[in-house]
């Protein structure tokens, strides 16, 4: 049977794998040889499930959005990842990885962050487990995302300003990888999305797959069927999307819709619409679609939402795109901001701007009245209040 | 599967036959100035170094420390790119007889086209390649045949963390030398090697590998050069050379080489 999951070497079709320098080999090979055995063990599952339930607050609700449904003439459900502890889906992954790091005997945690959501989620689980945490963050983002920097510091993490390259998410990911090269024995790198060398994309997708696992059960209860017609999510690196799609990947009757950030427009030169603008290449140890020059230099993306501001996408999504299994949309800053405002006005939920991108799809394509849509509401908008204030002059 | 013995000896092989410690220099193409690639090579040859790694700059050099990151960024800003480097090297073999190895990250090679890249390398007279983020397994599965077809020697890295079994596997797949990364680190100059590194140098030497080893990362002066080449065949200097180059330019090269050899 055709599968959209990773094969044993971490390839999704021709995408994925582990294109890493030898310095990372022992760590990555160690992870690769042990992650499945650890994750699938009953002991691990018990701890993981327990924390998701009592610490993160899972299962998150699947909420029927009546007014939004009425406006767009279809049946819309919202998977409320915004209600997770720390305000986004990111924590599902960091809980899983911190438990894994403990099983691997690692004593020091590093992470990269753009807007700070993954940084906060990592700092949170490190506080929970009493492990030292270093978060790499671009100089520019540290200034822009002061509240999240403060949260990480309160949680006891060290926030390190990355000075290399253009000092944004792709560069801080390089910095985190360099740290790992320099600390190969005691350190675990908690990557924040379904990116990086195998086994990270598959591992992060498995931790996030709790999202679609819950959707199946909740939908069965609410609609008498376990699958929607469409599952819709925004894609930066693609972890919330991977989690929402996971149990539907190989069920082709379920439409998969991925929404990327077009920034100021796909062809404006200021965009993060990787599927539209990218070509196959290697970024952060993975073969995937990425934005680059003809010469193979990785270029700087742009989006109003820092969480979608990444020049690549996870290999799972590159495969969904090129195989035609996924339907990809690009949404501009303005469309996303309007969609965020609409969700707030109609449903009383202020989404993260990343998430707002997904909702803009409702204006982009028609759905039938009987269609059941599940939107992954990946995060809440508290962190983005200043951007909303500036954009709408509130 | 020791191909080292069955293949004809290329310039790298000839250099490795020499007595005494071998000095190899890494520099970033197009740095400090875009047109410095050839002048740097000329001065290196005149100074008597044994081998050269020409670095292809990349936007995201994740195995490199600050010095090589900066030289890469500067070279790209200067306008360096793959096609231009081949253009600069078009007639290099009329005057440079040193073994030349191109060192870079895999993405620019992939975008150029692996076969086209290898063909160009062979045309201009490149002897070998170091592509740190192209792992052995993927090289063997997909690209080994192409690189061999164009007579290019592929050089793989080992580190203090590399298992003995994997070192043997890498040795079996190599046909020039093994690039021995001195310590668990990104590239960058250091003042001296401690007992831990020296033990590692000895451990590798005692493995009696088929391919000679050349130590890289952290070699910066006569002391570290001597320590590294006590057991290994040679050593590669990158960051320290680039620092010197940014301060004194290509004309400062003979003085630099002299301090290392002293
Ligand atoms: C709320 C929210 N959604 C989505 C993303 C994008 O990441 P991913 O594509 O991995 O889900 C982020 C990243 O920071 C986020 O904070």
XYZ file of C-alpha atoms and ligand atoms in Angstrom:
672
model
C 0.000 0.000 0.000
C 1.089 3.526 -0.738
C 2.171 5.284 2.431
C 2.759 8.898 3.250
C 4.664 8.002 6.377
C 8.443 7.845 6.679
C 10.261 4.696 5.586
C 12.923 3.145 7.796
C 15.581 5.611 6.609
C 13.307 8.549 7.179
C 12.375 9.128 3.560
C 8.962 10.374 2.524
C 9.125 9.529 -1.165
C 12.400 11.165 -2.183
C 12.386 13.646 0.734
C 13.921 13.367 4.173
C 16.882 11.264 5.223
C 19.771 12.439 7.361
C 22.272 14.659 5.541
C 24.465 15.345 8.510
C 28.159 15.839 9.074
C 29.967 12.957 10.728
C 30.197 14.950 13.968
C 26.450 14.474 14.443
C 26.435 10.850 13.387
C 26.706 9.196 16.829
C 23.897 11.317 18.276
C 21.580 10.986 15.327
C 22.310 7.295 14.846
C 21.745 6.750 18.563
C 18.376 8.445 18.352
C 17.484 6.593 15.193
C 18.233 3.193 16.634
C 16.332 3.786 19.859
C 13.470 6.220 19.354
C 10.831 3.722 18.252
C 11.647 1.183 20.898
C 11.545 3.896 23.583
C 8.441 5.701 22.345
C 6.482 2.507 21.873
C 7.349 1.035 25.247
C 4.411 0.857 27.684
C 6.367 2.711 30.372
C 7.081 5.646 28.113
C 3.528 5.761 26.819
C 2.183 5.774 30.342
C 4.345 8.716 31.404
C 3.711 10.587 28.155
C -0.069 10.133 28.304
C -0.126 11.011 31.948
C 1.657 14.313 31.403
C -0.424 15.143 28.347
C -3.564 14.643 30.390
C -2.682 16.221 33.704
C -0.030 18.754 32.758
C -0.836 19.832 29.214
C -4.603 19.533 29.639
C -5.418 16.963 26.976
C -7.578 15.932 25.309
C -8.143 19.379 23.887
C -11.740 20.006 22.813
C -13.021 19.512 19.307
C -15.422 22.386 19.096
C -18.180 22.882 16.525
C -17.837 26.472 15.344
C -21.474 27.298 14.667
C -21.251 30.897 13.534
C -18.216 30.300 11.337
C -19.968 27.262 9.833
C -23.033 29.306 9.096
C -21.035 32.029 7.422
C -19.150 29.645 5.118
C -21.913 27.097 4.556
C -20.168 23.928 5.741
C -19.577 22.105 9.021
C -16.492 23.473 10.761
C -14.793 21.981 13.787
C -11.876 23.522 15.653
C -9.250 21.351 17.311
C -8.356 23.503 20.273
C -4.576 23.157 20.566
C -4.615 26.772 21.700
C -5.884 25.467 25.040
C -2.741 23.412 25.644
C -0.519 24.544 28.483
C 1.823 27.262 27.120
C -0.708 28.148 24.433
C 0.133 25.997 21.431
C 0.617 22.465 20.148
C 4.394 22.792 20.544
C 4.306 21.341 24.049
C 3.069 17.920 22.816
C 6.456 17.484 21.189
C 8.569 18.907 23.995
C 6.906 16.614 26.555
C 7.693 13.631 24.350
C 11.267 14.686 23.688
C 12.129 15.519 27.282
C 10.997 12.042 28.352
C 13.050 10.576 25.533
C 16.087 12.652 26.529
C 15.803 11.268 30.055
C 15.663 7.714 28.765
C 18.777 8.435 26.712
C 20.505 9.703 29.838
C 20.981 13.231 28.515
C 21.588 15.969 31.049
C 21.434 19.172 29.041
C 18.769 20.428 26.648
C 19.132 22.815 23.728
C 16.499 24.205 21.399
C 15.990 26.802 18.708
C 13.105 29.206 18.560
C 11.735 31.844 16.224
C 8.810 33.584 17.885
C 9.568 31.878 21.143
C 6.666 29.395 21.296
C 8.860 26.338 20.973
C 11.423 27.969 23.248
C 8.792 28.484 25.929
C 7.481 24.935 25.502
C 11.029 23.580 25.865
C 11.886 25.791 28.833
C 8.648 24.618 30.442
C 9.414 20.899 30.237
C 13.005 21.507 31.339
C 11.702 23.278 34.438
C 9.338 20.373 34.964
C 12.171 17.853 34.824
C 14.875 19.987 36.411
C 17.186 19.949 33.388
C 19.281 22.906 32.233
C 17.922 24.500 29.074
C 19.582 26.707 26.487
C 17.414 28.304 23.841
C 18.971 29.840 20.749
C 17.078 32.811 19.424
C 17.895 35.393 16.780
C 19.003 38.792 17.963
C 16.163 40.443 16.075
C 13.519 38.099 17.496
C 14.788 38.611 21.041
C 13.977 42.268 20.679
C 10.634 41.629 18.932
C 9.385 38.880 21.225
C 10.287 40.314 24.615
C 7.384 38.657 26.512
C 8.386 35.177 25.391
C 12.028 35.888 26.263
C 10.879 36.884 29.726
C 8.777 33.713 30.034
C 11.761 31.536 29.136
C 13.920 33.332 31.670
C 11.291 32.955 34.398
C 11.229 29.260 33.592
C 14.944 29.154 34.235
C 16.199 28.827 30.671
C 19.200 30.618 29.259
C 18.316 32.511 26.079
C 21.343 32.785 23.816
C 21.404 35.390 21.101
C 22.568 33.793 17.891
C 24.941 36.057 16.067
C 25.547 34.064 12.913
C 24.201 34.674 9.430
C 21.022 36.687 9.229
C 20.135 35.993 12.864
C 16.715 34.474 12.250
C 15.126 31.050 12.693
C 17.222 29.241 10.084
C 20.412 30.651 11.581
C 19.486 29.818 15.151
C 18.763 26.276 14.015
C 22.332 26.198 12.676
C 23.535 27.525 16.033
C 21.672 24.836 17.948
C 23.155 22.179 15.657
C 26.639 23.635 16.240
C 26.063 23.480 19.983
C 25.137 19.799 19.596
C 28.307 19.162 17.581
C 30.324 20.741 20.386
C 28.497 18.812 23.124
C 28.000 15.359 21.696
C 27.850 13.391 24.917
C 25.469 14.977 27.399
C 23.123 17.044 25.251
C 19.790 16.399 23.595
C 18.562 18.795 20.931
C 14.798 19.289 21.100
C 13.961 20.406 17.605
C 10.702 22.321 17.313
C 9.064 21.015 14.181
C 8.980 18.089 11.753
C 12.275 19.225 10.248
C 15.929 18.273 10.626
C 17.608 14.921 10.022
C 15.814 11.606 10.404
C 14.509 10.550 12.917
C 13.362 14.033 13.948
C 10.565 14.549 11.402
C 9.049 11.150 12.135
C 9.619 11.415 15.859
C 8.047 14.875 16.166
C 5.144 13.780 13.946
C 4.527 10.801 16.250
C 4.454 13.038 19.328
C 2.071 15.441 17.600
C -0.083 12.609 16.246
C -2.064 12.718 19.480
C -3.935 15.563 17.765
C -5.462 13.412 15.012
C -5.834 10.478 17.370
C -8.125 12.640 19.485
C -9.905 14.075 16.453
C -10.844 10.545 15.379
C -12.417 9.679 18.722
C -14.096 13.059 19.158
C -15.521 13.140 15.667
C -16.884 9.636 16.084
C -18.756 10.842 19.104
C -19.954 14.085 17.543
C -20.650 13.018 13.974
C -20.754 9.246 14.075
C -17.720 8.955 11.806
C -14.037 9.176 12.629
C -12.818 11.174 9.661
C -13.649 14.646 8.361
C -13.772 15.509 4.671
C -10.905 17.927 5.141
C -8.281 18.523 7.757
C -6.708 21.954 7.518
C -3.588 23.367 9.160
C -0.956 26.035 8.757
C 2.558 24.909 7.857
C 5.748 26.548 9.046
C 8.003 23.566 9.508
C 4.812 21.568 9.664
C 4.495 19.989 13.117
C 0.948 20.993 13.986
C -0.098 20.002 10.470
C 1.707 16.655 10.722
C -0.080 15.936 13.981
C -3.487 16.848 12.585
C -2.976 14.829 9.379
C -1.168 11.877 10.900
C -3.917 9.275 11.208
C -5.489 10.420 7.943
C -2.370 10.422 5.788
C -3.068 7.076 4.173
C -6.831 7.533 4.031
C -7.152 9.236 0.699
C -10.850 10.007 1.189
C -9.760 12.652 3.713
C -8.636 15.866 2.042
C -5.438 17.331 3.399
C -5.114 21.103 3.167
C -1.852 22.824 4.041
C -1.595 26.581 4.375
C 1.668 28.464 3.993
C 2.528 32.080 4.560
C 2.751 34.135 1.373
C 3.976 37.147 3.348
C 3.532 40.230 1.175
C 2.666 38.008 -1.810
C 4.244 34.938 -3.368
C 6.209 36.903 -5.914
C 6.906 39.955 -3.766
C 10.332 38.717 -2.727
C 9.022 38.765 0.839
C 7.331 35.438 1.301
C 7.568 32.136 3.110
C 5.502 30.090 0.639
C 8.000 27.261 0.425
C 5.990 24.856 -1.725
C 5.390 27.536 -4.346
C 8.874 29.048 -4.250
C 11.100 26.200 -3.146
C 13.181 23.604 -4.948
C 14.527 20.328 -3.662
C 17.659 20.743 -1.587
C 19.214 20.138 1.810
C 18.402 22.225 4.850
C 19.268 21.339 8.447
C 20.125 17.796 7.499
C 16.981 17.016 5.535
C 16.299 16.741 1.833
C 13.181 18.760 1.228
C 11.701 21.732 -0.571
C 13.399 24.957 0.402
C 13.742 28.521 -0.742
C 17.146 29.092 -2.259
C 19.074 30.886 -4.965
C 20.016 29.198 -8.250
C 23.419 28.676 -6.674
C 21.948 26.734 -3.743
C 22.282 29.416 -1.081
C 19.348 29.321 1.316
C 17.345 32.526 1.243
C 15.558 34.484 3.937
C 11.824 34.025 4.119
C 9.403 36.636 5.328
C 6.040 36.371 7.066
C 4.189 38.540 9.561
C 4.060 35.430 11.733
C 7.422 34.458 13.120
C 6.359 30.813 13.437
C 5.885 30.426 9.683
C 9.063 32.286 8.838
C 11.108 29.241 7.795
C 12.656 28.711 4.328
C 11.912 24.986 4.260
C 9.070 22.603 5.088
C 9.257 19.205 6.690
C 9.931 16.321 4.284
C 6.478 14.841 4.957
C 4.927 18.005 3.574
C 7.294 18.217 0.614
C 6.088 14.733 -0.285
C 2.415 15.607 0.273
C 2.904 18.557 -2.055
C 4.789 16.905 -4.908
C 2.674 13.738 -4.814
C -0.515 15.774 -4.985
C -1.846 14.157 -1.797
C -2.004 17.547 -0.099
C -3.677 20.697 -1.357
C -1.416 23.677 -0.685
C -2.479 27.297 -0.306
C -0.474 30.464 0.247
C -2.022 33.219 2.326
C -0.771 36.791 2.589
C -0.186 38.692 5.820
C -3.289 40.723 5.237
C -5.565 37.768 4.463
C -4.306 36.012 7.571
C -4.834 39.010 9.820
C -8.393 39.449 8.542
C -9.109 35.752 9.072
C -7.785 36.014 12.633
C -10.009 38.980 13.327
C -13.004 37.141 11.882
C -12.467 34.116 14.110
C -12.230 36.400 17.126
C -15.438 38.225 16.185
C -17.476 35.133 15.252
C -16.278 32.573 17.771
C -14.639 34.525 20.572
C -11.272 32.903 19.939
C -8.186 34.965 19.152
C -5.828 32.686 17.242
C -2.067 32.880 16.898
C -1.232 34.585 13.621
C 0.305 31.342 12.350
C -3.066 29.683 12.873
C -4.951 32.599 11.299
C -3.365 31.659 7.989
C -5.242 28.364 7.981
C -8.619 30.059 8.383
C -8.066 32.326 5.389
C -8.566 29.244 3.208
C -12.314 29.616 3.766
C -12.276 32.619 1.435
C -9.957 30.905 -1.030
C -11.958 27.891 -2.090
C -15.572 26.646 -1.866
C -16.748 23.785 0.308
C -20.020 21.853 0.033
C -22.693 22.249 2.744
C -22.261 18.652 3.882
C -18.473 18.916 4.110
C -16.979 18.410 7.541
C -13.847 20.483 8.066
C -11.451 20.205 10.966
C -9.154 23.163 11.489
C -6.181 22.639 13.715
C -6.284 25.708 15.932
C -2.580 25.401 16.668
C -2.147 28.287 19.086
C -3.636 31.262 20.816
C -3.033 34.866 19.928
C -1.834 36.299 23.237
C 1.753 36.379 22.019
C 0.627 38.264 18.915
C -1.389 40.978 20.564
C 1.095 43.694 19.709
C 1.073 42.654 16.050
C -2.739 42.698 16.014
C -2.707 46.114 17.726
C -0.265 47.550 15.207
C -1.964 45.999 12.193
C -5.524 47.034 13.016
C -4.590 50.194 14.871
C -6.527 48.965 17.929
C 37.466 -3.575 -0.579
C 40.580 -1.463 -0.575
C 40.315 0.578 -3.708
C 43.269 2.699 -2.682
C 45.510 -0.008 -4.007
C 43.755 -0.684 -7.259
C 43.256 2.904 -8.450
C 45.896 4.955 -10.171
C 47.569 7.390 -7.837
C 46.370 10.934 -8.361
C 47.972 14.110 -7.024
C 46.625 13.443 -3.530
C 48.156 9.987 -3.566
C 51.502 11.379 -4.675
C 51.489 13.981 -1.905
C 50.710 11.309 0.662
C 53.776 9.325 -0.407
C 56.055 12.128 0.704
C 58.101 11.825 3.871
C 57.508 14.109 6.777
C 54.353 15.780 8.009
C 52.070 17.112 5.359
C 50.654 20.621 5.631
C 47.315 21.271 4.071
C 45.589 24.633 4.040
C 41.876 25.385 3.832
C 40.657 28.721 2.579
C 37.319 30.086 1.422
C 37.121 30.865 -2.285
C 36.471 34.529 -3.017
C 37.863 35.750 0.275
C 39.039 38.298 1.354
C 38.408 39.601 -2.174
C 36.473 37.932 -4.929
C 39.564 37.679 -7.123
C 41.837 36.328 -4.388
C 41.285 32.643 -5.145
C 44.230 32.343 -7.541
C 46.636 34.667 -5.736
C 46.051 32.647 -2.550
C 46.790 29.414 -4.415
C 49.978 30.880 -5.926
C 51.293 32.012 -2.566
C 50.427 28.688 -0.981
C 52.339 26.834 -3.671
C 55.314 29.169 -3.430
C 55.337 28.722 0.353
C 55.680 24.988 -0.021
C 52.421 23.700 1.414
C 51.547 20.167 0.366
C 47.833 20.298 -0.330
C 44.954 22.749 -0.483
C 41.257 22.632 0.332
C 39.303 25.253 -1.516
C 36.122 26.096 0.361
C 32.942 26.678 -1.560
C 31.067 29.254 0.531
C 27.583 28.373 1.791
C 24.873 30.421 3.452
C 24.351 27.890 6.246
C 27.671 26.281 7.189
C 26.472 24.310 10.183
C 29.722 22.482 10.884
C 31.756 25.678 10.966
C 32.748 28.002 13.758
C 32.672 31.807 13.609
C 35.817 32.364 11.493
C 34.772 30.225 8.541
C 31.168 31.375 8.879
C 32.362 34.936 8.485
C 34.617 34.194 5.544
C 31.737 32.363 3.844
C 29.319 35.205 4.385
C 31.914 37.687 3.115
C 32.736 35.561 0.062
C 29.056 35.281 -0.847
C 28.690 39.028 -0.415
C 31.682 39.473 -2.697
C 29.698 37.562 -5.312
C 31.285 34.119 -5.142
C 29.243 31.236 -6.540
C 29.927 27.775 -7.885
C 30.036 28.611 -11.593
C 32.313 31.554 -10.925
C 34.711 29.418 -8.908
C 35.018 26.984 -11.818
C 35.622 29.958 -14.094
C 38.400 31.204 -11.803
C 39.935 27.736 -11.737
C 39.708 27.186 -15.498
C 43.435 27.485 -16.069
C 44.653 26.757 -12.587
C 46.502 23.631 -13.684
C 48.812 25.640 -15.915
C 50.513 26.954 -12.825
C 49.335 25.115 -9.693
C 50.529 21.561 -9.240
C 49.376 21.003 -5.658
C 46.612 18.530 -4.944
C 43.395 20.526 -4.896
C 40.353 19.439 -2.954
C 37.016 21.211 -3.056
C 35.294 21.397 0.281
C 31.721 22.519 0.626
C 28.232 21.698 1.730
C 26.133 19.427 -0.377
C 23.260 21.739 -1.306
C 25.160 23.966 -3.769
C 26.536 20.808 -5.406
C 23.047 19.381 -5.676
C 21.768 22.578 -7.284
C 24.654 22.661 -9.766
C 23.884 19.050 -10.569
C 26.080 16.367 -9.036
C 27.246 14.990 -12.373
C 27.823 18.423 -13.918
C 29.719 19.429 -10.790
C 31.971 16.380 -10.921
C 32.570 16.860 -14.612
C 33.621 20.474 -14.040
C 35.871 19.428 -11.177
C 37.568 16.942 -13.409
C 37.913 19.482 -16.256
C 39.657 22.090 -14.114
C 41.808 19.516 -12.338
C 40.267 19.056 -8.911
C 41.522 15.882 -7.253
C 39.063 15.272 -4.487
C 35.977 16.390 -2.614
C 35.043 16.897 1.004
C 31.296 17.272 1.445
C 30.757 16.995 5.198
C 26.971 16.779 5.071
C 26.883 14.067 2.431
C 26.896 10.957 4.610
C 28.814 7.859 3.635
C 25.706 5.718 3.134
C 24.006 8.139 0.749
C 27.279 8.720 -1.083
C 27.706 5.012 -1.636
C 24.107 4.475 -2.676
C 23.660 7.412 -5.023
C 26.777 9.341 -5.875
C 29.866 7.193 -5.499
C 29.708 5.926 -9.059
C 29.515 9.425 -10.492
C 32.431 10.747 -8.473
C 34.583 7.764 -9.329
C 33.730 8.147 -12.993
C 35.338 11.576 -12.915
C 38.349 10.386 -10.970
C 37.458 12.315 -7.834
C 38.598 11.064 -4.466
C 35.962 11.398 -1.775
C 37.252 12.236 1.669
C 35.240 11.305 4.758
C 35.465 12.606 8.296
C 35.865 10.758 11.559
C 35.628 12.255 15.055
C 36.565 11.156 18.581
C 33.001 9.848 18.890
C 33.104 7.716 15.737
C 32.906 4.037 16.650
C 35.711 1.683 15.685
C 33.341 -0.264 13.478
C 32.337 2.857 11.602
C 35.939 4.002 11.255
C 36.741 0.671 9.589
C 33.766 1.102 7.287
C 34.867 4.618 6.350
C 38.416 3.380 5.832
C 37.117 0.713 3.477
C 35.185 3.279 1.464
C 38.041 5.792 1.243
C 40.684 5.978 -1.424
C 42.774 8.977 -0.449
C 42.949 9.861 3.219
C 40.715 10.078 6.263
C 39.928 13.506 7.595
C 40.344 13.179 11.311
C 38.396 15.854 13.169
C 40.547 16.657 16.198
C 37.813 17.027 18.783
C 34.065 17.175 19.169
C 33.631 20.613 17.754
C 32.875 22.871 14.854
C 35.817 24.366 12.993
C 37.931 26.908 14.831
C 41.448 27.584 15.984
C 42.636 26.423 19.397
C 45.838 26.884 21.340
C 46.754 23.316 22.168
C 45.527 19.754 22.366
C 44.984 18.157 25.758
C 45.648 14.572 26.820
C 42.189 13.537 25.624
C 42.937 14.520 22.021
C 46.404 13.038 22.135
C 44.968 9.750 23.344
C 42.516 9.859 20.459
C 45.344 10.531 17.970
C 47.206 7.521 19.364
C 44.131 5.314 19.339
C 43.491 5.992 15.662
C 47.162 5.548 14.767
C 47.146 2.134 16.445
C 44.241 0.986 14.288
C 46.593 0.609 11.305
C 44.062 1.872 8.810
C 44.555 1.465 5.080
C 44.223 5.175 4.461
C 46.522 7.732 6.037
C 44.909 10.243 8.363
C 45.072 13.976 8.223
C 43.972 15.907 11.267
C 41.801 18.983 10.919
C 39.879 21.416 13.145
C 41.745 23.334 15.797
C 45.232 23.349 14.266
C 46.500 26.903 14.594
C 50.264 27.067 15.168
C 53.510 25.104 15.218
C 52.605 23.404 18.495
C 49.219 22.091 17.454
C 50.635 21.142 14.053
C 53.384 19.132 15.710
C 50.986 17.480 18.163
C 48.584 16.521 15.392
C 51.236 15.137 13.060
C 53.069 13.146 15.706
C 50.870 10.190 14.772
C 48.918 11.339 11.732
C 50.285 11.857 8.239
C 49.424 15.519 8.130
C 47.275 18.344 9.362
C 44.884 20.854 7.874
C 44.756 24.467 8.964
C 41.630 26.478 8.219
C 40.391 29.080 10.673
C 43.843 30.218 11.798
C 44.885 30.636 8.179
C 41.752 32.598 7.346
C 42.297 34.894 10.318
C 45.819 35.550 9.113
C 44.566 36.089 5.591
C 42.011 38.663 6.686
C 44.708 40.562 8.503
C 47.639 40.344 6.112
C 46.135 39.336 2.767
C 47.620 36.783 0.327
C 51.065 38.393 0.648
C 51.207 37.372 4.272
C 50.970 33.688 3.390
C 54.713 32.793 3.314
C 55.180 34.207 6.801
C 52.223 32.204 8.082
C 53.434 28.945 6.588
C 56.890 29.558 7.997
C 55.561 29.886 11.556
C 53.755 26.564 11.215
C 56.748 24.716 9.850
C 59.172 26.235 12.350
C 0.715 28.566 17.117
C 1.679 28.081 16.110
N 1.231 27.455 15.009
C 2.075 27.014 14.064
C 3.436 27.199 14.161
C 4.296 26.722 13.042
O 5.021 25.573 13.336
P 4.592 24.165 12.729
O 4.436 24.348 11.264
O 5.738 23.277 13.078
O 3.350 23.741 13.366
C 3.963 27.837 15.299
C 5.420 28.049 15.442
O 5.930 28.760 16.268
C 3.073 28.279 16.293
O 3.520 28.910 17.390
